[in-house]
mmCIF file of C-alpha atoms in Angstrom:
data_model
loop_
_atom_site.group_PDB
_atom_site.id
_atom_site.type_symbol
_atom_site.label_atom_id
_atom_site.label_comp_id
_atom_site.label_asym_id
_atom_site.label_seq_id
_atom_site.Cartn_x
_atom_site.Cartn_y
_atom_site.Cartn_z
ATOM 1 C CA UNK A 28 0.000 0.000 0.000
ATOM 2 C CA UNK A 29 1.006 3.038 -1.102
ATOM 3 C CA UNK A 30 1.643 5.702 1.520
ATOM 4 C CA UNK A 31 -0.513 8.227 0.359
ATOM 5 C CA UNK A 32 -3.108 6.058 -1.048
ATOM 6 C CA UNK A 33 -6.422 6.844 0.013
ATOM 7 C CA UNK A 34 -8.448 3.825 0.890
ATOM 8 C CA UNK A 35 -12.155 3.918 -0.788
ATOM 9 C CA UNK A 36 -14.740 1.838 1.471
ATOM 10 C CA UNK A 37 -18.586 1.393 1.360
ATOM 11 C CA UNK A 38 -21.049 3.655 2.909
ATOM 12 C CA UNK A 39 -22.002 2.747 6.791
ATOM 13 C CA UNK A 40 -25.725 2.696 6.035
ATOM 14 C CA UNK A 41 -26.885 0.216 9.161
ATOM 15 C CA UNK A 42 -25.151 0.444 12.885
ATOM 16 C CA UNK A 43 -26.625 -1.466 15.320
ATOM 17 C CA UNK A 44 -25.343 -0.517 18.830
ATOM 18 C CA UNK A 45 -26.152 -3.294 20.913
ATOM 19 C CA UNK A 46 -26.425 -3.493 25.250
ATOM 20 C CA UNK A 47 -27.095 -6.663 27.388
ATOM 21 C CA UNK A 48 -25.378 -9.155 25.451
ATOM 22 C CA UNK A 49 -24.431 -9.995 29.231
ATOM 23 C CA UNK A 50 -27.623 -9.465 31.443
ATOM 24 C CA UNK A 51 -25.624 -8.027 34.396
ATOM 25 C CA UNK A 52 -23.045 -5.608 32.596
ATOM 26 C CA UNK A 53 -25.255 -2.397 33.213
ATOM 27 C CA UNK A 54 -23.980 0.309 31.619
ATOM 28 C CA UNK A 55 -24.710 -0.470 27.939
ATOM 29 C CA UNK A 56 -28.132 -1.993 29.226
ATOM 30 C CA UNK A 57 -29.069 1.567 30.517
ATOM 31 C CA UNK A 58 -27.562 3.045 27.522
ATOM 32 C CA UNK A 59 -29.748 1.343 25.466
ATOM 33 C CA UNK A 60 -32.359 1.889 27.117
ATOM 34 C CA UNK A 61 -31.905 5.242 27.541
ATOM 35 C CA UNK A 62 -31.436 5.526 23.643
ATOM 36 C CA UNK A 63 -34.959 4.171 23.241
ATOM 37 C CA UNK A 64 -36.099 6.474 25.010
ATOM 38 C CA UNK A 65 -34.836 9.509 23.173
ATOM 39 C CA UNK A 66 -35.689 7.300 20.056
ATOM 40 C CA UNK A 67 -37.382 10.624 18.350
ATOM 41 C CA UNK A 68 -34.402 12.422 18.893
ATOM 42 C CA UNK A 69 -31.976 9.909 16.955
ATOM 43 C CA UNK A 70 -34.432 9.584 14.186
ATOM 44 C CA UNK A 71 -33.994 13.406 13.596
ATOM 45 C CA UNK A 72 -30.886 13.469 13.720
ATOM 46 C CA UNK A 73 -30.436 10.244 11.221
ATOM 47 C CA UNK A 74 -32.497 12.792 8.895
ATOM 48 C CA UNK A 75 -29.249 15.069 9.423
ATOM 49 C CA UNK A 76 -27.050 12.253 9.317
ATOM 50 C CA UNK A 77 -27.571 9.506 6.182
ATOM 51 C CA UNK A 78 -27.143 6.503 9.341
ATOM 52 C CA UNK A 79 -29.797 4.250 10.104
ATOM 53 C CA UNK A 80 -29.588 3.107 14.254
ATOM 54 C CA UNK A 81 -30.549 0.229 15.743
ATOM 55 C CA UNK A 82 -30.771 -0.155 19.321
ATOM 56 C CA UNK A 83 -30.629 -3.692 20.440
ATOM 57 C CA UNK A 84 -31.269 -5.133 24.102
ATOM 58 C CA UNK A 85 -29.714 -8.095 22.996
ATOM 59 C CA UNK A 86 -30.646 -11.124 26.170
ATOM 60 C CA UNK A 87 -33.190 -9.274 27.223
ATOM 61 C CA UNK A 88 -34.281 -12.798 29.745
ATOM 62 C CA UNK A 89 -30.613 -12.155 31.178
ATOM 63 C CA UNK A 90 -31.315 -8.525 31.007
ATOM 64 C CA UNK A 91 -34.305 -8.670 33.311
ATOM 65 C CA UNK A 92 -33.219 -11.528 35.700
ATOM 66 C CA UNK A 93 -29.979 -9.581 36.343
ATOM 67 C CA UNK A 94 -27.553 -12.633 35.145
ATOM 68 C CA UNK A 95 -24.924 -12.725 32.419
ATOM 69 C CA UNK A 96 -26.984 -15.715 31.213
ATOM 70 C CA UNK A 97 -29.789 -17.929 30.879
ATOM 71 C CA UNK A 98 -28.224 -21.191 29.621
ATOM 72 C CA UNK A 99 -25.463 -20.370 28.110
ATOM 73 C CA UNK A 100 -22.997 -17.475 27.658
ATOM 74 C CA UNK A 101 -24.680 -15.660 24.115
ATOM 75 C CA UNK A 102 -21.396 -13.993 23.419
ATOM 76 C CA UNK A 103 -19.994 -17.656 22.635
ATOM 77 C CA UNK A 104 -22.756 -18.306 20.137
ATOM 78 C CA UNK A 105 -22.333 -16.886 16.908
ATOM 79 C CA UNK A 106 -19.925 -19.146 15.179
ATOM 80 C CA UNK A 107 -21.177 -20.001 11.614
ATOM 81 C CA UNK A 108 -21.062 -23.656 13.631
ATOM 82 C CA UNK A 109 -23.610 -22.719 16.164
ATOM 83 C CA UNK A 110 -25.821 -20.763 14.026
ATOM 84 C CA UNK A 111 -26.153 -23.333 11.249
ATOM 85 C CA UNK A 112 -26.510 -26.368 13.535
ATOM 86 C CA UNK A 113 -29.545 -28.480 14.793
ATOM 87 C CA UNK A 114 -32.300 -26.782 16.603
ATOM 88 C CA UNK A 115 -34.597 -29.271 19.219
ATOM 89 C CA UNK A 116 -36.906 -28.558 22.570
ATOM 90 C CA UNK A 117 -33.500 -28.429 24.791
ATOM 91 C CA UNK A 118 -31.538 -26.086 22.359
ATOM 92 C CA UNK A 119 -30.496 -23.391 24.915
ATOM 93 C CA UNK A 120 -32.480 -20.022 25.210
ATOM 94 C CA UNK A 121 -29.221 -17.951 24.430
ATOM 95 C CA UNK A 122 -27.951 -20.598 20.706
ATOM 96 C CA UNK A 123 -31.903 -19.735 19.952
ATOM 97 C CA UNK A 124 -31.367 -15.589 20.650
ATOM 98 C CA UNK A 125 -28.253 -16.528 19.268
ATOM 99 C CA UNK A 126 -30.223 -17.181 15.768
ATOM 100 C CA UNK A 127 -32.911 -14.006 16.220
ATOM 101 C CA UNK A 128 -30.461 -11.806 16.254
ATOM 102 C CA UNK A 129 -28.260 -13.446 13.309
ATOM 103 C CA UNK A 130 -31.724 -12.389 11.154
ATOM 104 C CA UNK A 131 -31.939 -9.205 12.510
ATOM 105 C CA UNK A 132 -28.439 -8.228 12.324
ATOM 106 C CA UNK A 133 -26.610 -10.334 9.604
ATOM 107 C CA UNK A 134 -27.143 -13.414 8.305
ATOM 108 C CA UNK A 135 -23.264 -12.738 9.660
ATOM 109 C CA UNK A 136 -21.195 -13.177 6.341
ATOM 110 C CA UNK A 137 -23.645 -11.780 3.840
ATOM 111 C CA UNK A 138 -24.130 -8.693 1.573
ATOM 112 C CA UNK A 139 -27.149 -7.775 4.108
ATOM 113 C CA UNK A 140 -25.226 -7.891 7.328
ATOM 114 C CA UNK A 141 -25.666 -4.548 9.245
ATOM 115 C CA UNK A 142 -22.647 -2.604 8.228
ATOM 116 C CA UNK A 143 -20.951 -2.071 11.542
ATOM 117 C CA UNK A 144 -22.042 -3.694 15.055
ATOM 118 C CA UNK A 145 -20.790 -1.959 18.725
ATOM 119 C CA UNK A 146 -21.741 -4.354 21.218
ATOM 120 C CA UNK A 147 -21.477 -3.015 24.586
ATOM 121 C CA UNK A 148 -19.750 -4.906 27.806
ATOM 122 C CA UNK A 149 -18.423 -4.319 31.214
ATOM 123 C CA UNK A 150 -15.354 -5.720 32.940
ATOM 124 C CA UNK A 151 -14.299 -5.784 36.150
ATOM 125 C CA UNK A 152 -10.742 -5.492 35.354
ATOM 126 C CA UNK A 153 -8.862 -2.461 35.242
ATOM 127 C CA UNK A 154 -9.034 -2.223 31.288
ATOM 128 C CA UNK A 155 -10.063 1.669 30.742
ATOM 129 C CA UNK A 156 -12.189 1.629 27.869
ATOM 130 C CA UNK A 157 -11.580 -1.405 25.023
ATOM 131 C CA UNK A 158 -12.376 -1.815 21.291
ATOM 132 C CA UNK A 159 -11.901 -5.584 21.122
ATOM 133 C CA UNK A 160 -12.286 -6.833 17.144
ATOM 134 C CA UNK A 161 -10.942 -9.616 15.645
ATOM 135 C CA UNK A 162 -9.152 -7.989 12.706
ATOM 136 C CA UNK A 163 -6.291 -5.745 12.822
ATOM 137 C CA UNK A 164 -6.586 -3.933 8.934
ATOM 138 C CA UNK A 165 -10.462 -3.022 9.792
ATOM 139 C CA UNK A 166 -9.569 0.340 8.400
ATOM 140 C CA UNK A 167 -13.031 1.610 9.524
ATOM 141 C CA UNK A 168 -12.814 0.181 13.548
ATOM 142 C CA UNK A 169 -9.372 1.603 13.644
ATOM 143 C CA UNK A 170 -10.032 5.021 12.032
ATOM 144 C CA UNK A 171 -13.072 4.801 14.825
ATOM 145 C CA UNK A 172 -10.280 4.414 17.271
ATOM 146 C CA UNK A 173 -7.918 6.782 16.451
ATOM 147 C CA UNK A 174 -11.285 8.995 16.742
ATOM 148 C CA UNK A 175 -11.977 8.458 20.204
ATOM 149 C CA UNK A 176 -8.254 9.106 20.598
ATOM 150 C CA UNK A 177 -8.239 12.513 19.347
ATOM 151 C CA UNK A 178 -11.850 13.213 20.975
ATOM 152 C CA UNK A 179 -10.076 12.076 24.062
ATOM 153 C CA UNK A 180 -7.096 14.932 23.593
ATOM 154 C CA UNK A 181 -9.129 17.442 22.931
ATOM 155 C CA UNK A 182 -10.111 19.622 25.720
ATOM 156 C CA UNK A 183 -13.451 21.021 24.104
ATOM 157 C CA UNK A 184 -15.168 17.417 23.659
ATOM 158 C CA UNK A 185 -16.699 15.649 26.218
ATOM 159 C CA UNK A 186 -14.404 12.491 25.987
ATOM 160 C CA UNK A 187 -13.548 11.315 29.536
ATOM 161 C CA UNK A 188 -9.971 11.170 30.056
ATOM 162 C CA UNK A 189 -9.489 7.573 30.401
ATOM 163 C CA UNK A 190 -7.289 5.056 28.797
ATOM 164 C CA UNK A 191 -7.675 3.621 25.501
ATOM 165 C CA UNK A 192 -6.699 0.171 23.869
ATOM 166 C CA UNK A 193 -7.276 -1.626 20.735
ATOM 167 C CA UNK A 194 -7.515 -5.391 21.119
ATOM 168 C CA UNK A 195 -7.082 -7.644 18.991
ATOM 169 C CA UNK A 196 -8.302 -11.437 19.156
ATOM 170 C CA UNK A 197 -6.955 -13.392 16.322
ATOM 171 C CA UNK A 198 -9.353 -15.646 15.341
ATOM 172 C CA UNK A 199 -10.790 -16.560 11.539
ATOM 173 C CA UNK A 200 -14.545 -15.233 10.561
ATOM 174 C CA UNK A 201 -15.529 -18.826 10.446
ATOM 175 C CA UNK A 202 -14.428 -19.477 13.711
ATOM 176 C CA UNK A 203 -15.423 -15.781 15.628
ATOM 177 C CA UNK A 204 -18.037 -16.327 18.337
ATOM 178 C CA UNK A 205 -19.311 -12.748 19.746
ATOM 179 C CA UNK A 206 -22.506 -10.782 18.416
ATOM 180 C CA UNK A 207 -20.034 -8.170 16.994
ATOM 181 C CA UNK A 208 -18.569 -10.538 14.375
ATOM 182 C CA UNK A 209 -22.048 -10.585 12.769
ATOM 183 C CA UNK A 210 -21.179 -7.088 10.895
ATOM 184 C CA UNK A 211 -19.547 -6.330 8.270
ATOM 185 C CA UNK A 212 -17.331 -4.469 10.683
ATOM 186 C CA UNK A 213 -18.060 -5.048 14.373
ATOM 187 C CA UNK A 214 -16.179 -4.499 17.637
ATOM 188 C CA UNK A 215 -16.891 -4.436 20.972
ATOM 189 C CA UNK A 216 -16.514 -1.830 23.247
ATOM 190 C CA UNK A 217 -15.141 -3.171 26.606
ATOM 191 C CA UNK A 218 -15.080 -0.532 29.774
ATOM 192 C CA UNK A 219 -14.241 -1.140 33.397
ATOM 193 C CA UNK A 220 -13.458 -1.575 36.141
ATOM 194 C CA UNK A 221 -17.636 -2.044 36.993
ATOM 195 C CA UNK A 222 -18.705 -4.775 39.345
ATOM 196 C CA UNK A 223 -21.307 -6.875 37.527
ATOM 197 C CA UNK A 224 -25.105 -6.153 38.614
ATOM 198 C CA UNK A 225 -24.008 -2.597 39.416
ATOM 199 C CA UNK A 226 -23.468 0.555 37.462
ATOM 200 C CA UNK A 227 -20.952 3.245 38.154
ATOM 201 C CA UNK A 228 -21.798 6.710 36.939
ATOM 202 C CA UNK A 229 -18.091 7.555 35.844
ATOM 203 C CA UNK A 230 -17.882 4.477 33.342
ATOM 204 C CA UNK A 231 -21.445 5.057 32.079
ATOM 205 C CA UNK A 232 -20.687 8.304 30.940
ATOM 206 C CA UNK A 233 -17.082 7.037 29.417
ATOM 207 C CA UNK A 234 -19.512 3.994 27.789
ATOM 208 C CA UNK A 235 -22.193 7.338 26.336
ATOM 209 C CA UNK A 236 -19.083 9.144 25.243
ATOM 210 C CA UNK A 237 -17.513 6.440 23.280
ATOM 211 C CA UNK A 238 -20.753 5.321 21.817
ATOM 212 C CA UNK A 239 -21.950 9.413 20.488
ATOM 213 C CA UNK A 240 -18.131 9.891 19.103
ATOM 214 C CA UNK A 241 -18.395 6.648 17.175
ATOM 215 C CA UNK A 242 -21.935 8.107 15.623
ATOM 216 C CA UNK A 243 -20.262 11.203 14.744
ATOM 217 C CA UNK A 244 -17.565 9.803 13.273
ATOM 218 C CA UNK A 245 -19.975 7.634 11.038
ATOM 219 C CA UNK A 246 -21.676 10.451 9.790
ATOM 220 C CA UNK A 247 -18.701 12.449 9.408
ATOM 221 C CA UNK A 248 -17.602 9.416 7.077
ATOM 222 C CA UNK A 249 -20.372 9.051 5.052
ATOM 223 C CA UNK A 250 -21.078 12.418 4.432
ATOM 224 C CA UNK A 251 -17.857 12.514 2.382
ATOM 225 C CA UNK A 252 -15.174 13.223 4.454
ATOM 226 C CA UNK A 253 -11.609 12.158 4.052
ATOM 227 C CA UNK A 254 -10.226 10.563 7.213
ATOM 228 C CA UNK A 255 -6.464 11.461 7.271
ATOM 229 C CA UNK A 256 -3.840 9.491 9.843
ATOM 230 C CA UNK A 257 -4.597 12.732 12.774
ATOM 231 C CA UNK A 258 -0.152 13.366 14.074
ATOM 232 C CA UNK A 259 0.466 9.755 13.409
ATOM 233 C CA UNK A 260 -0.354 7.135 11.343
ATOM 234 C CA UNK A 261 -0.118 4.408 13.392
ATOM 235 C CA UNK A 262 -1.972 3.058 15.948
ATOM 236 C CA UNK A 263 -0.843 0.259 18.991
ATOM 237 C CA UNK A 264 -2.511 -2.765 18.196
ATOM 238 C CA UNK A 265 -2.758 -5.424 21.113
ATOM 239 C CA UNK A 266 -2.886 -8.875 20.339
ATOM 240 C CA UNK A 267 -4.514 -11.426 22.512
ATOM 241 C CA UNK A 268 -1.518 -14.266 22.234
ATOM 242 C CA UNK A 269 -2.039 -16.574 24.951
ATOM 243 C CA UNK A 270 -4.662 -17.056 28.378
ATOM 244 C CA UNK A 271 -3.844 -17.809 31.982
ATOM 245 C CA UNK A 272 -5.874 -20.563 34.199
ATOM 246 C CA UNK A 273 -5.398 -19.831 37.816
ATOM 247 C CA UNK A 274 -3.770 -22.945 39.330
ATOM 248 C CA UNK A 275 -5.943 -25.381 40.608
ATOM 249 C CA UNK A 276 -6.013 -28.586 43.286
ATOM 250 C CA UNK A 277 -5.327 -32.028 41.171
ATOM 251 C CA UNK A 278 -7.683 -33.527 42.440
ATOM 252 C CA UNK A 279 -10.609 -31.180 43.347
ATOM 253 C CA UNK A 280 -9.683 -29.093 40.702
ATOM 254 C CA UNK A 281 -10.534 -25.469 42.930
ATOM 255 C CA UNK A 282 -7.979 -22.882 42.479
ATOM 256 C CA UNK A 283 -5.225 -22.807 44.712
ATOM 257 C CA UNK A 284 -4.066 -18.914 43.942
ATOM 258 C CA UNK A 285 -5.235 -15.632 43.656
ATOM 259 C CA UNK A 286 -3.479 -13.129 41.102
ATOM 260 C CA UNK A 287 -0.872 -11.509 43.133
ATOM 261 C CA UNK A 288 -1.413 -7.910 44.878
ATOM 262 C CA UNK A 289 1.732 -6.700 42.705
ATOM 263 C CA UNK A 290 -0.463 -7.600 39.307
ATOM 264 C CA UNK A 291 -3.855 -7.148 40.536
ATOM 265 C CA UNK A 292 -5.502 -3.727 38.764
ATOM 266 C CA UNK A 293 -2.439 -3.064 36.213
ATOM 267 C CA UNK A 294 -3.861 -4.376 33.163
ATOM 268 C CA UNK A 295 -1.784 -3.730 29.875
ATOM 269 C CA UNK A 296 1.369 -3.650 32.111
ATOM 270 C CA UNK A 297 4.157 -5.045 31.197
ATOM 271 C CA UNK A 298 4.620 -8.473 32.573
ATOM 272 C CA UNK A 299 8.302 -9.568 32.266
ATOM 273 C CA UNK A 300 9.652 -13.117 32.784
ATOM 274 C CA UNK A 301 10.280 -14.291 36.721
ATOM 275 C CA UNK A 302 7.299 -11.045 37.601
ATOM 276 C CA UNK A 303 4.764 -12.430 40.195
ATOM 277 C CA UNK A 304 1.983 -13.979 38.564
ATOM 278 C CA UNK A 305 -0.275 -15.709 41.569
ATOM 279 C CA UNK A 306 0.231 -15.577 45.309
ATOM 280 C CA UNK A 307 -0.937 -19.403 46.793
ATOM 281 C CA UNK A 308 -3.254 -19.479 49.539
ATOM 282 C CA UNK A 309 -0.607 -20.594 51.790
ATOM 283 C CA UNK A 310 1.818 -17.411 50.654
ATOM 284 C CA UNK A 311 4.284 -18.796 47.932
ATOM 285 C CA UNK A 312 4.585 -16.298 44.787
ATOM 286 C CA UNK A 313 4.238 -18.172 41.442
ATOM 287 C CA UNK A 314 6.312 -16.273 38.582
ATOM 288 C CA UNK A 315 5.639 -15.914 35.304
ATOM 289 C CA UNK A 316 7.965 -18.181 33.413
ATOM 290 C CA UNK A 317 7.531 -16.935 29.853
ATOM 291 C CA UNK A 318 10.299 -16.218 27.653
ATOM 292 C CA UNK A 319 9.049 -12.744 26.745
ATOM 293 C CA UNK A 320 7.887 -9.754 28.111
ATOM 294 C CA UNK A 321 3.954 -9.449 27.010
ATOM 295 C CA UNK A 322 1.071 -7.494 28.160
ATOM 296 C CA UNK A 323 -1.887 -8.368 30.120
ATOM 297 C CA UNK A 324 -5.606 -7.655 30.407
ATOM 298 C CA UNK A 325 -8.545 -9.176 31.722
ATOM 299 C CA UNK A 326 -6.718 -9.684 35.044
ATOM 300 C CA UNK A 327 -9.202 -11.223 37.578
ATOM 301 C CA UNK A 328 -12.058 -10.552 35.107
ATOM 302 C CA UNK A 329 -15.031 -11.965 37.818
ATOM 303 C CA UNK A 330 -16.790 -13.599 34.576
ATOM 304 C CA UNK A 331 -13.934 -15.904 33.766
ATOM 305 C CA UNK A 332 -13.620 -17.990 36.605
ATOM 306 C CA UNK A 333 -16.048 -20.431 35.351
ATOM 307 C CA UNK A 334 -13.967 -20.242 31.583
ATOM 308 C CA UNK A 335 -10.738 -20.842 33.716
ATOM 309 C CA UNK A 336 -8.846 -18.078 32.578
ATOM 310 C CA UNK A 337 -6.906 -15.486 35.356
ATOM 311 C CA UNK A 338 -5.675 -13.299 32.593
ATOM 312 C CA UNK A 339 -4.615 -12.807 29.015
ATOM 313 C CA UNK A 340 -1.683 -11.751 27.193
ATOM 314 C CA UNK A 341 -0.849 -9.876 24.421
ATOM 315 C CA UNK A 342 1.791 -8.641 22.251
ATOM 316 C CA UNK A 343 2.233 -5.104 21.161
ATOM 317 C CA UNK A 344 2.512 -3.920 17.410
ATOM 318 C CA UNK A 345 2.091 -0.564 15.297
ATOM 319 C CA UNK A 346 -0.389 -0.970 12.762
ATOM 320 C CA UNK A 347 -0.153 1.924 9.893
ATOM 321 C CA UNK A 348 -3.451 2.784 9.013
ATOM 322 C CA UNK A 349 -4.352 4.786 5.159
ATOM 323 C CA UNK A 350 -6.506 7.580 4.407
ATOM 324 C CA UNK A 351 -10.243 6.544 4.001
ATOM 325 C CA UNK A 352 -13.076 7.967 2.513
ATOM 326 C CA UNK A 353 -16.379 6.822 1.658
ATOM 327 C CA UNK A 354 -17.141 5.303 -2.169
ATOM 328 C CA UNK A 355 -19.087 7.793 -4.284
ATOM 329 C CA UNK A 356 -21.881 6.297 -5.953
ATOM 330 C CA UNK A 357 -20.419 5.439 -9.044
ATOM 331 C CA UNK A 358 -17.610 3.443 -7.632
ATOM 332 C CA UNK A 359 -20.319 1.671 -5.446
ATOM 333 C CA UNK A 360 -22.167 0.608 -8.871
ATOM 334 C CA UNK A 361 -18.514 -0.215 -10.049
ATOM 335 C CA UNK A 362 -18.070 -2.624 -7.135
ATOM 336 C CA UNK A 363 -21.664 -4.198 -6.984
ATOM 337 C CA UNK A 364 -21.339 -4.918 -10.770
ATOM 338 C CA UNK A 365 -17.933 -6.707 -10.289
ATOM 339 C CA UNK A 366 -19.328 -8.209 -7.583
ATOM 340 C CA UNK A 367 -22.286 -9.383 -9.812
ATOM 341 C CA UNK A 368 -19.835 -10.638 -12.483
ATOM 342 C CA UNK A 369 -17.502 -12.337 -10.149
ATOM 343 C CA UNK A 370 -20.503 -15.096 -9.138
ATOM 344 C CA UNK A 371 -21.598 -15.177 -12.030
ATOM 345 C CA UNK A 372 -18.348 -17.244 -13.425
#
């Protein structure tokens, strides 16, 4: 790629913003909600702003009993596996929401997919505020990024100062499992620290923030304009490389350590080799024998205990991102008759 090349992409017609995925990670639930309520308001400004909006509760059984799930966790059900397989009385509530919202939203690999899907989440580690997607050259996630960024460090937006981080799970279309992955483009948008079942005012507000910028910057995009690379063009891309299980008893297989006090809460730290990892019960530090220095997140996260995972790692990388604009009309016919041609042989 050329370095001055500017990148031509389809319009962002459809964005569904989606809360509850998890029925007890309340900020995007109120979000949503809240968003419903001031429904009249977003449809005038989508006359303003050529961006259709929908506003998905997305479990709304989890959403109303307060748990992150019914049967099963929904945000593990969207493989092309699990929506394409067998259906019977005992298929759990969340593989059959799983399918609803596959119609709604997709079908998830199709020309009629929503164009871009922000599903909203909570953690309870010390993460800031998260864009998790699986692909790294998603021109338009990153550009949505670097948005938030420069929201962020400006003074005269209302972009809490808080951290920001672009994850990176490396997993294949076929093979991606959350809600988001039913988009064309999808990510989700990961804040914390919240305790589950509660919502904190502070990270509700980041969670509003995040979610209005990324509208903005849709409608700034499809209204024509060209999205340069800001000071830099490069943005730090973390990818998820490995998990952590907390150790566990042979035999009874409960955990035996806690993550120790010196890497609780410092999420996207450096962890080097020989750093404490866990602290036993009975006092002994456990280090962290890798044979590089990598960076972790979801340290503690209260939701992964039952996955068996105490943290994850990832490995730090610049990603240069182009200049994007939206395709004009013409090169959209262009595109949808190539497209046309392309089956036809």
């Amino acid at each position: 790629m050329e370095v001055d090349e500017v990148v031509c992409l389809p319009r962002l017609s459809r964005v569904a913003v989606c809360g509850g995925t998890h029925g007890n990670e309340m900020s995007g639930i109120y979000l949503v909600k809240e968003l419903l309520k001031a429904r009249k308001k977003v449809m005038e400004d989508e006359e303003e702003k050529p961006v259709s909006v929908m506003l998905v509760l997305s479990n709304p059984r989890a959403v109303q009993q307060c748990r992150r799930y019914i049967d099963t966790d929904l945000n593990r059900c969207f493989t092309h596996a699990t929506l394409s397989g067998p259906m019977s009385d005992t298929t759990p509530y969340e593989i059959i929401r799983s399918r609803e919202l596959n119609t709604m939203l997709g079908p998830k690999g199709s020309p009629g997919a929503v164009d871009l899907v922000c599903d909203l989440h909570n953690t309870t580690a010390n993460m800031g505020l998260c864009l998790i997607s699986y692909s790294d050259c998603d021109w338009i996630c990153l550009h949505i990024f670097r948005h938030l960024q420069a929201s962020r460090d400006r003074s005269c937006t209302h972009m809490p100062d808080v951290p920001l981080r672009y994850i990176h799970f490396d997993v294949s279309n076929k093979e991606s499992y959350s809600l988001d992955s039913v988009g064309k483009h999808g990510f989700a948008m990961e804040i914390g620290p919240q305790p589950h079942g509660v919502v904190r005012s502070n990270v509700y507000t980041a969670m509003k923030a995040g979610v209005q910028h990324m509208l903005d910057w849709v409608s700034f995009f499809n209204s024509g304009t060209v999205f340069f690379c800001f000071a830099t063009r490069f943005v730090d891309v973390f990818t998820m490389v490995k998990r952590f299980d907390y150790p566990r008893d042979s035999e009874t297989h409960d955990i035996t350590a806690a993550v120790h006090p010196q890497l609780q809460d410092r999420d996207f730290c450096l962890l080097h080799p020989e750093d404490p990892l866990f602290q036993t019960f009975s006092g002994e530090t456990l280090r962290y024998k890798g044979k590089e220095p990598l960076y972790p997140f979801f340290i503690n996260e209260c939701a992964y205990y039952e996955k068996g995972i105490a943290l994850s790692l990832a490995r730090k990388r610049r990603v240069m991102i182009p200049a994007i604009r939206v395709q004009t009309e013409q090169e959209e016919q262009s595109n949808e008759q190539r497209f046309t041609s392309e089956e036809e042989e």
